[in-house]
């Protein structure tokens, strides 16, 4: 077994090996922290917001990989660990030195808070995190249900209007997610970046307008090319001034209806483990937890 890195960019062949490892590691499509698109798109960026280290087996095949990416929003970093399915029993022994190496690079690139995400969040990842000095942080559930639901929304909704609704939607998002800074801190630049993605469709960004202001919205995302076709409730929020009137329920029903109308047969979403209001809403609508991811965190000081 040979360890490599840390490096601050990957060449195309290395990036392709990482995408292959991600699929061998058994990552589901549409998984936000370690989505395949992100591996391919960002790993070659070569700026100081990226760091990676990896291990190869005797035959030179990539078997373990750790990556850290600086968030565009703030000075925090998101780290992920991939282990080949055949090497899972060695997760802690391979993952801990790789993560420590990547943390050193993060320090050289200005430091900051690092969140390690583990798809499936098993005990081996907890061991990696502990050995590298990280503390437990968040729990994220992925929930799914079959589509269609047979339900239709009874409240008037309209599609997002590009160039008109951005600021108000961001304000509702900020107010609704005041307790969840990762989501509540979405900026215009971040929104526009997502709106430039191929999956973005204003017709799938459903707005509830009451008395001339946005009361809530349900932004859906189709995982184009997935089979079966997966549709996500990407962002759902209701302004606190309009909470508790079943608007959240109506918006999710409408979002799922829209996704089913586009051919999705699976409805999917991510929800924080401590978001009791949202969990209750989704369970009532027949969603079940299909996986649970966990994160661990540490703050890395700037080093030279
Ligand atoms: C989650 C959210 C969309 C719910 O919207 P809402 O319009 O207030 O909720 P509703 O009035 O439609 O309530 C729907 C169900 O949610 C549950 N619920 C709502 N608020 C709740 C609370 N504070 N605690 C527990 N359950 C709650 C109820 O079970 C209710 O079901 P019932 O009326 O059939 O019994 C809203 O609280 C919100 O925007 N939260 C912040 C953003 C967020 O967390 N989004 C989800 C991210 S995954």
PDB file of N, CA, C and O and ligand atoms in Angstrom, residues 140 172-173 175-180 183 215-217 233-240 242-252 269-272 275-282 284-285, ligand 1:
ATOM      1  N   UNK A 140     -27.195  13.861   8.900  1.00  0.00           N
ATOM      2  CA  UNK A 140     -28.034  14.214   7.749  1.00  0.00           C
ATOM      3  C   UNK A 140     -28.722  12.955   7.232  1.00  0.00           C
ATOM      4  O   UNK A 140     -28.052  11.971   6.907  1.00  0.00           O
ATOM      5  N   UNK A 172     -36.436  34.924   2.221  1.00  0.00           N
ATOM      6  CA  UNK A 172     -37.266  33.891   2.858  1.00  0.00           C
ATOM      7  C   UNK A 172     -36.375  32.733   3.305  1.00  0.00           C
ATOM      8  O   UNK A 172     -36.510  32.218   4.422  1.00  0.00           O
ATOM      9  N   UNK A 173     -35.451  32.353   2.445  1.00  0.00           N
ATOM     10  CA  UNK A 173     -34.524  31.268   2.773  1.00  0.00           C
ATOM     11  C   UNK A 173     -33.722  31.620   4.031  1.00  0.00           C
ATOM     12  O   UNK A 173     -33.566  30.800   4.939  1.00  0.00           O
ATOM     13  N   UNK A 175     -34.513  33.770   6.446  1.00  0.00           N
ATOM     14  CA  UNK A 175     -35.370  33.816   7.639  1.00  0.00           C
ATOM     15  C   UNK A 175     -35.793  32.410   8.080  1.00  0.00           C
ATOM     16  O   UNK A 175     -35.785  32.092   9.270  1.00  0.00           O
ATOM     17  N   UNK A 176     -36.153  31.578   7.117  1.00  0.00           N
ATOM     18  CA  UNK A 176     -36.639  30.233   7.469  1.00  0.00           C
ATOM     19  C   UNK A 176     -35.512  29.369   8.039  1.00  0.00           C
ATOM     20  O   UNK A 176     -35.731  28.572   8.955  1.00  0.00           O
ATOM     21  N   UNK A 177     -34.304  29.519   7.496  1.00  0.00           N
ATOM     22  CA  UNK A 177     -33.183  28.675   7.925  1.00  0.00           C
ATOM     23  C   UNK A 177     -32.255  29.401   8.892  1.00  0.00           C
ATOM     24  O   UNK A 177     -31.059  29.125   8.922  1.00  0.00           O
ATOM     25  N   UNK A 178     -32.826  30.328   9.688  1.00  0.00           N
ATOM     26  CA  UNK A 178     -31.979  31.089  10.614  1.00  0.00           C
ATOM     27  C   UNK A 178     -31.195  30.165  11.548  1.00  0.00           C
ATOM     28  O   UNK A 178     -30.078  30.476  11.950  1.00  0.00           O
ATOM     29  N   UNK A 179     -31.778  28.986  11.864  1.00  0.00           N
ATOM     30  CA  UNK A 179     -31.087  28.049  12.769  1.00  0.00           C
ATOM     31  C   UNK A 179     -30.185  27.062  12.021  1.00  0.00           C
ATOM     32  O   UNK A 179     -29.584  26.185  12.635  1.00  0.00           O
ATOM     33  N   UNK A 180     -30.168  27.130  10.701  1.00  0.00           N
ATOM     34  CA  UNK A 180     -29.354  26.210   9.907  1.00  0.00           C
ATOM     35  C   UNK A 180     -28.474  27.034   8.968  1.00  0.00           C
ATOM     36  O   UNK A 180     -28.771  27.184   7.777  1.00  0.00           O
ATOM     37  N   UNK A 183     -27.543  26.339   5.157  1.00  0.00           N
ATOM     38  CA  UNK A 183     -28.540  26.599   4.119  1.00  0.00           C
ATOM     39  C   UNK A 183     -28.967  28.065   4.126  1.00  0.00           C
ATOM     40  O   UNK A 183     -29.152  28.677   3.080  1.00  0.00           O
ATOM     41  N   UNK A 215     -44.174  33.736   0.382  1.00  0.00           N
ATOM     42  CA  UNK A 215     -44.437  33.156   1.706  1.00  0.00           C
ATOM     43  C   UNK A 215     -43.639  31.875   1.902  1.00  0.00           C
ATOM     44  O   UNK A 215     -43.366  31.479   3.033  1.00  0.00           O
ATOM     45  N   UNK A 216     -43.282  31.238   0.810  1.00  0.00           N
ATOM     46  CA  UNK A 216     -42.512  30.003   0.886  1.00  0.00           C
ATOM     47  C   UNK A 216     -42.249  29.509  -0.520  1.00  0.00           C
ATOM     48  O   UNK A 216     -42.834  30.013  -1.487  1.00  0.00           O
ATOM     49  N   UNK A 217     -41.333  28.541  -0.616  1.00  0.00           N
ATOM     50  CA  UNK A 217     -41.094  27.956  -1.943  1.00  0.00           C
ATOM     51  C   UNK A 217     -40.623  26.523  -1.825  1.00  0.00           C
ATOM     52  O   UNK A 217     -40.145  26.090  -0.767  1.00  0.00           O
ATOM     53  N   UNK A 233     -36.584  17.075  -3.576  1.00  0.00           N
ATOM     54  CA  UNK A 233     -37.049  18.329  -2.974  1.00  0.00           C
ATOM     55  C   UNK A 233     -35.753  19.014  -2.540  1.00  0.00           C
ATOM     56  O   UNK A 233     -35.187  18.701  -1.495  1.00  0.00           O
ATOM     57  N   UNK A 234     -35.273  19.912  -3.381  1.00  0.00           N
ATOM     58  CA  UNK A 234     -33.920  20.451  -3.225  1.00  0.00           C
ATOM     59  C   UNK A 234     -33.869  21.456  -2.071  1.00  0.00           C
ATOM     60  O   UNK A 234     -33.004  21.362  -1.206  1.00  0.00           O
ATOM     61  N   UNK A 235     -34.775  22.427  -2.080  1.00  0.00           N
ATOM     62  CA  UNK A 235     -34.926  23.369  -0.956  1.00  0.00           C
ATOM     63  C   UNK A 235     -36.416  23.601  -0.741  1.00  0.00           C
ATOM     64  O   UNK A 235     -37.139  23.892  -1.684  1.00  0.00           O
ATOM     65  N   UNK A 236     -36.855  23.458   0.494  1.00  0.00           N
ATOM     66  CA  UNK A 236     -38.252  23.766   0.844  1.00  0.00           C
ATOM     67  C   UNK A 236     -38.197  24.665   2.068  1.00  0.00           C
ATOM     68  O   UNK A 236     -37.522  24.336   3.042  1.00  0.00           O
ATOM     69  N   UNK A 237     -38.861  25.782   2.004  1.00  0.00           N
ATOM     70  CA  UNK A 237     -38.924  26.622   3.198  1.00  0.00           C
ATOM     71  C   UNK A 237     -40.155  27.511   3.177  1.00  0.00           C
ATOM     72  O   UNK A 237     -40.690  27.835   2.116  1.00  0.00           O
ATOM     73  N   UNK A 238     -40.599  27.828   4.393  1.00  0.00           N
ATOM     74  CA  UNK A 238     -41.765  28.696   4.592  1.00  0.00           C
ATOM     75  C   UNK A 238     -41.306  29.835   5.494  1.00  0.00           C
ATOM     76  O   UNK A 238     -40.662  29.590   6.532  1.00  0.00           O
ATOM     77  N   UNK A 239     -41.613  31.066   5.103  1.00  0.00           N
ATOM     78  CA  UNK A 239     -41.245  32.216   5.938  1.00  0.00           C
ATOM     79  C   UNK A 239     -41.901  32.044   7.320  1.00  0.00           C
ATOM     80  O   UNK A 239     -43.078  31.661   7.398  1.00  0.00           O
ATOM     81  N   UNK A 240     -41.159  32.336   8.412  1.00  0.00           N
ATOM     82  CA  UNK A 240     -41.743  32.155   9.758  1.00  0.00           C
ATOM     83  C   UNK A 240     -43.072  32.882   9.927  1.00  0.00           C
ATOM     84  O   UNK A 240     -43.931  32.421  10.692  1.00  0.00           O
ATOM     85  N   UNK A 242     -45.472  32.806   8.015  1.00  0.00           N
ATOM     86  CA  UNK A 242     -46.539  31.979   7.425  1.00  0.00           C
ATOM     87  C   UNK A 242     -46.453  30.522   7.882  1.00  0.00           C
ATOM     88  O   UNK A 242     -47.117  29.650   7.323  1.00  0.00           O
ATOM     89  N   UNK A 243     -45.633  30.251   8.914  1.00  0.00           N
ATOM     90  CA  UNK A 243     -45.432  28.862   9.364  1.00  0.00           C
ATOM     91  C   UNK A 243     -46.676  28.329  10.063  1.00  0.00           C
ATOM     92  O   UNK A 243     -47.493  29.101  10.575  1.00  0.00           O
ATOM     93  N   UNK A 244     -46.806  27.012  10.062  1.00  0.00           N
ATOM     94  CA  UNK A 244     -47.879  26.356  10.805  1.00  0.00           C
ATOM     95  C   UNK A 244     -49.243  26.426  10.148  1.00  0.00           C
ATOM     96  O   UNK A 244     -50.255  26.106  10.772  1.00  0.00           O
ATOM     97  N   UNK A 245     -49.311  26.857   8.860  1.00  0.00           N
ATOM     98  CA  UNK A 245     -50.607  26.923   8.153  1.00  0.00           C
ATOM     99  C   UNK A 245     -50.721  25.827   7.101  1.00  0.00           C
ATOM    100  O   UNK A 245     -51.478  25.967   6.146  1.00  0.00           O
ATOM    101  N   UNK A 246     -49.911  24.822   7.202  1.00  0.00           N
ATOM    102  CA  UNK A 246     -49.873  23.703   6.248  1.00  0.00           C
ATOM    103  C   UNK A 246     -49.321  24.096   4.880  1.00  0.00           C
ATOM    104  O   UNK A 246     -49.486  23.360   3.899  1.00  0.00           O
ATOM    105  N   UNK A 247     -48.679  25.256   4.825  1.00  0.00           N
ATOM    106  CA  UNK A 247     -48.089  25.670   3.547  1.00  0.00           C
ATOM    107  C   UNK A 247     -46.910  24.764   3.181  1.00  0.00           C
ATOM    108  O   UNK A 247     -46.737  24.388   2.011  1.00  0.00           O
ATOM    109  N   UNK A 248     -46.117  24.392   4.200  1.00  0.00           N
ATOM    110  CA  UNK A 248     -44.993  23.487   3.948  1.00  0.00           C
ATOM    111  C   UNK A 248     -45.505  22.182   3.348  1.00  0.00           C
ATOM    112  O   UNK A 248     -44.960  21.686   2.344  1.00  0.00           O
ATOM    113  N   UNK A 249     -46.548  21.640   3.931  1.00  0.00           N
ATOM    114  CA  UNK A 249     -47.155  20.410   3.426  1.00  0.00           C
ATOM    115  C   UNK A 249     -47.588  20.589   1.960  1.00  0.00           C
ATOM    116  O   UNK A 249     -47.264  19.763   1.099  1.00  0.00           O
ATOM    117  N   UNK A 250     -48.305  21.683   1.678  1.00  0.00           N
ATOM    118  CA  UNK A 250     -48.801  21.919   0.317  1.00  0.00           C
ATOM    119  C   UNK A 250     -47.641  22.061  -0.676  1.00  0.00           C
ATOM    120  O   UNK A 250     -47.710  21.574  -1.808  1.00  0.00           O
ATOM    121  N   UNK A 251     -46.592  22.747  -0.249  1.00  0.00           N
ATOM    122  CA  UNK A 251     -45.451  22.958  -1.150  1.00  0.00           C
ATOM    123  C   UNK A 251     -44.745  21.637  -1.474  1.00  0.00           C
ATOM    124  O   UNK A 251     -44.358  21.393  -2.622  1.00  0.00           O
ATOM    125  N   UNK A 252     -44.572  20.775  -0.470  1.00  0.00           N
ATOM    126  CA  UNK A 252     -43.924  19.481  -0.740  1.00  0.00           C
ATOM    127  C   UNK A 252     -44.809  18.634  -1.650  1.00  0.00           C
ATOM    128  O   UNK A 252     -44.325  18.022  -2.618  1.00  0.00           O
ATOM    129  N   UNK A 269     -35.031  13.514  -0.630  1.00  0.00           N
ATOM    130  CA  UNK A 269     -34.624  14.785  -0.023  1.00  0.00           C
ATOM    131  C   UNK A 269     -33.607  14.508   1.078  1.00  0.00           C
ATOM    132  O   UNK A 269     -33.432  13.371   1.517  1.00  0.00           O
ATOM    133  N   UNK A 270     -32.952  15.574   1.512  1.00  0.00           N
ATOM    134  CA  UNK A 270     -32.023  15.499   2.636  1.00  0.00           C
ATOM    135  C   UNK A 270     -32.562  16.362   3.763  1.00  0.00           C
ATOM    136  O   UNK A 270     -33.073  17.454   3.519  1.00  0.00           O
ATOM    137  N   UNK A 271     -32.435  15.877   4.991  1.00  0.00           N
ATOM    138  CA  UNK A 271     -32.919  16.650   6.135  1.00  0.00           C
ATOM    139  C   UNK A 271     -32.001  16.414   7.332  1.00  0.00           C
ATOM    140  O   UNK A 271     -31.514  15.299   7.556  1.00  0.00           O
ATOM    141  N   UNK A 272     -31.751  17.501   8.054  1.00  0.00           N
ATOM    142  CA  UNK A 272     -30.911  17.412   9.248  1.00  0.00           C
ATOM    143  C   UNK A 272     -31.614  16.561  10.309  1.00  0.00           C
ATOM    144  O   UNK A 272     -32.835  16.677  10.490  1.00  0.00           O
ATOM    145  N   UNK A 275     -33.937  18.453  12.726  1.00  0.00           N
ATOM    146  CA  UNK A 275     -35.011  19.302  12.186  1.00  0.00           C
ATOM    147  C   UNK A 275     -36.355  18.600  12.382  1.00  0.00           C
ATOM    148  O   UNK A 275     -36.912  18.001  11.462  1.00  0.00           O
ATOM    149  N   UNK A 276     -36.864  18.679  13.614  1.00  0.00           N
ATOM    150  CA  UNK A 276     -38.056  17.891  13.955  1.00  0.00           C
ATOM    151  C   UNK A 276     -39.280  18.301  13.131  1.00  0.00           C
ATOM    152  O   UNK A 276     -40.079  17.442  12.757  1.00  0.00           O
ATOM    153  N   UNK A 277     -39.427  19.605  12.843  1.00  0.00           N
ATOM    154  CA  UNK A 277     -40.606  20.050  12.074  1.00  0.00           C
ATOM    155  C   UNK A 277     -40.585  19.413  10.693  1.00  0.00           C
ATOM    156  O   UNK A 277     -41.589  18.850  10.227  1.00  0.00           O
ATOM    157  N   UNK A 278     -39.432  19.481  10.022  1.00  0.00           N
ATOM    158  CA  UNK A 278     -39.351  18.939   8.669  1.00  0.00           C
ATOM    159  C   UNK A 278     -39.476  17.414   8.679  1.00  0.00           C
ATOM    160  O   UNK A 278     -40.173  16.832   7.837  1.00  0.00           O
ATOM    161  N   UNK A 279     -38.827  16.740   9.644  1.00  0.00           N
ATOM    162  CA  UNK A 279     -38.919  15.275   9.715  1.00  0.00           C
ATOM    163  C   UNK A 279     -40.369  14.828   9.880  1.00  0.00           C
ATOM    164  O   UNK A 279     -40.823  13.887   9.224  1.00  0.00           O
ATOM    165  N   UNK A 280     -41.115  15.556  10.754  1.00  0.00           N
ATOM    166  CA  UNK A 280     -42.526  15.200  10.965  1.00  0.00           C
ATOM    167  C   UNK A 280     -43.323  15.391   9.672  1.00  0.00           C
ATOM    168  O   UNK A 280     -44.149  14.546   9.304  1.00  0.00           O
ATOM    169  N   UNK A 281     -43.042  16.483   8.981  1.00  0.00           N
ATOM    170  CA  UNK A 281     -43.733  16.770   7.717  1.00  0.00           C
ATOM    171  C   UNK A 281     -43.482  15.658   6.695  1.00  0.00           C
ATOM    172  O   UNK A 281     -44.421  15.141   6.061  1.00  0.00           O
ATOM    173  N   UNK A 282     -42.226  15.247   6.555  1.00  0.00           N
ATOM    174  CA  UNK A 282     -41.888  14.249   5.537  1.00  0.00           C
ATOM    175  C   UNK A 282     -42.427  12.862   5.909  1.00  0.00           C
ATOM    176  O   UNK A 282     -42.883  12.119   5.045  1.00  0.00           O
ATOM    177  N   UNK A 284     -45.051  12.218   7.654  1.00  0.00           N
ATOM    178  CA  UNK A 284     -46.498  12.256   7.409  1.00  0.00           C
ATOM    179  C   UNK A 284     -46.807  12.050   5.922  1.00  0.00           C
ATOM    180  O   UNK A 284     -47.837  11.527   5.559  1.00  0.00           O
ATOM    181  N   UNK A 285     -45.874  12.470   5.062  1.00  0.00           N
ATOM    182  CA  UNK A 285     -46.069  12.325   3.615  1.00  0.00           C
ATOM    183  C   UNK A 285     -45.505  11.007   3.072  1.00  0.00           C
ATOM    184  O   UNK A 285     -45.407  10.817   1.864  1.00  0.00           O
TER     185      UNK A 285
HETATM  186  C1  LIG B   1     -40.371  22.580   7.621  1.00  0.00           C
HETATM  187  C2  LIG B   1     -41.312  23.706   7.176  1.00  0.00           C
HETATM  188  C3  LIG B   1     -41.199  23.835   5.656  1.00  0.00           C
HETATM  189  C4  LIG B   1     -42.734  23.342   7.562  1.00  0.00           C
HETATM  190  O1  LIG B   1     -43.584  24.342   7.025  1.00  0.00           O
HETATM  191  P1  LIG B   1     -44.947  24.751   7.732  1.00  0.00           P
HETATM  192  O2  LIG B   1     -45.775  25.414   6.710  1.00  0.00           O
HETATM  193  O3  LIG B   1     -44.655  25.498   8.975  1.00  0.00           O
HETATM  194  O4  LIG B   1     -45.527  23.318   8.133  1.00  0.00           O
HETATM  195  P2  LIG B   1     -47.019  22.835   7.991  1.00  0.00           P
HETATM  196  O5  LIG B   1     -47.912  23.826   8.647  1.00  0.00           O
HETATM  197  O6  LIG B   1     -47.289  22.497   6.569  1.00  0.00           O
HETATM  198  O7  LIG B   1     -46.985  21.522   8.847  1.00  0.00           O
HETATM  199  C5  LIG B   1     -46.840  20.290   8.228  1.00  0.00           C
HETATM  200  C6  LIG B   1     -46.530  19.236   9.248  1.00  0.00           C
HETATM  201  O8  LIG B   1     -45.261  19.519   9.809  1.00  0.00           O
HETATM  202  C7  LIG B   1     -45.281  19.256  11.209  1.00  0.00           C
HETATM  203  N1  LIG B   1     -44.752  20.420  11.882  1.00  0.00           N
HETATM  204  C8  LIG B   1     -44.752  21.705  11.457  1.00  0.00           C
HETATM  205  N2  LIG B   1     -44.114  22.484  12.341  1.00  0.00           N
HETATM  206  C9  LIG B   1     -43.703  21.672  13.341  1.00  0.00           C
HETATM  207  C10 LIG B   1     -42.951  21.881  14.530  1.00  0.00           C
HETATM  208  N3  LIG B   1     -42.490  23.092  14.867  1.00  0.00           N
HETATM  209  N4  LIG B   1     -42.676  20.807  15.316  1.00  0.00           N
HETATM  210  C11 LIG B   1     -43.107  19.573  14.985  1.00  0.00           C
HETATM  211  N5  LIG B   1     -43.823  19.325  13.861  1.00  0.00           N
HETATM  212  C12 LIG B   1     -44.109  20.355  13.056  1.00  0.00           C
HETATM  213  C13 LIG B   1     -46.670  18.920  11.600  1.00  0.00           C
HETATM  214  O9  LIG B   1     -46.634  17.526  11.848  1.00  0.00           O
HETATM  215  C14 LIG B   1     -47.510  19.202  10.390  1.00  0.00           C
HETATM  216  O10 LIG B   1     -48.341  18.118  10.123  1.00  0.00           O
HETATM  217  P3  LIG B   1     -49.923  18.108  10.434  1.00  0.00           P
HETATM  218  O11 LIG B   1     -50.385  19.536  10.359  1.00  0.00           O
HETATM  219  O12 LIG B   1     -50.418  17.258   9.334  1.00  0.00           O
HETATM  220  O13 LIG B   1     -50.017  17.523  11.782  1.00  0.00           O
HETATM  221  C15 LIG B   1     -40.966  25.046   7.880  1.00  0.00           C
HETATM  222  O14 LIG B   1     -40.940  24.835   9.273  1.00  0.00           O
HETATM  223  C16 LIG B   1     -39.654  25.642   7.463  1.00  0.00           C
HETATM  224  O15 LIG B   1     -39.566  26.365   6.471  1.00  0.00           O
HETATM  225  N6  LIG B   1     -38.606  25.345   8.229  1.00  0.00           N
HETATM  226  C17 LIG B   1     -37.304  25.929   7.973  1.00  0.00           C
HETATM  227  C18 LIG B   1     -36.719  25.405   6.687  1.00  0.00           C
HETATM  228  C19 LIG B   1     -36.562  23.919   6.737  1.00  0.00           C
HETATM  229  O16 LIG B   1     -36.162  23.372   7.741  1.00  0.00           O
HETATM  230  N7  LIG B   1     -36.839  23.251   5.603  1.00  0.00           N
HETATM  231  C20 LIG B   1     -36.694  21.841   5.483  1.00  0.00           C
HETATM  232  C21 LIG B   1     -35.305  21.493   5.186  1.00  0.00           C
HETATM  233  S1  LIG B   1     -35.119  19.786   4.834  1.00  0.00           S
END
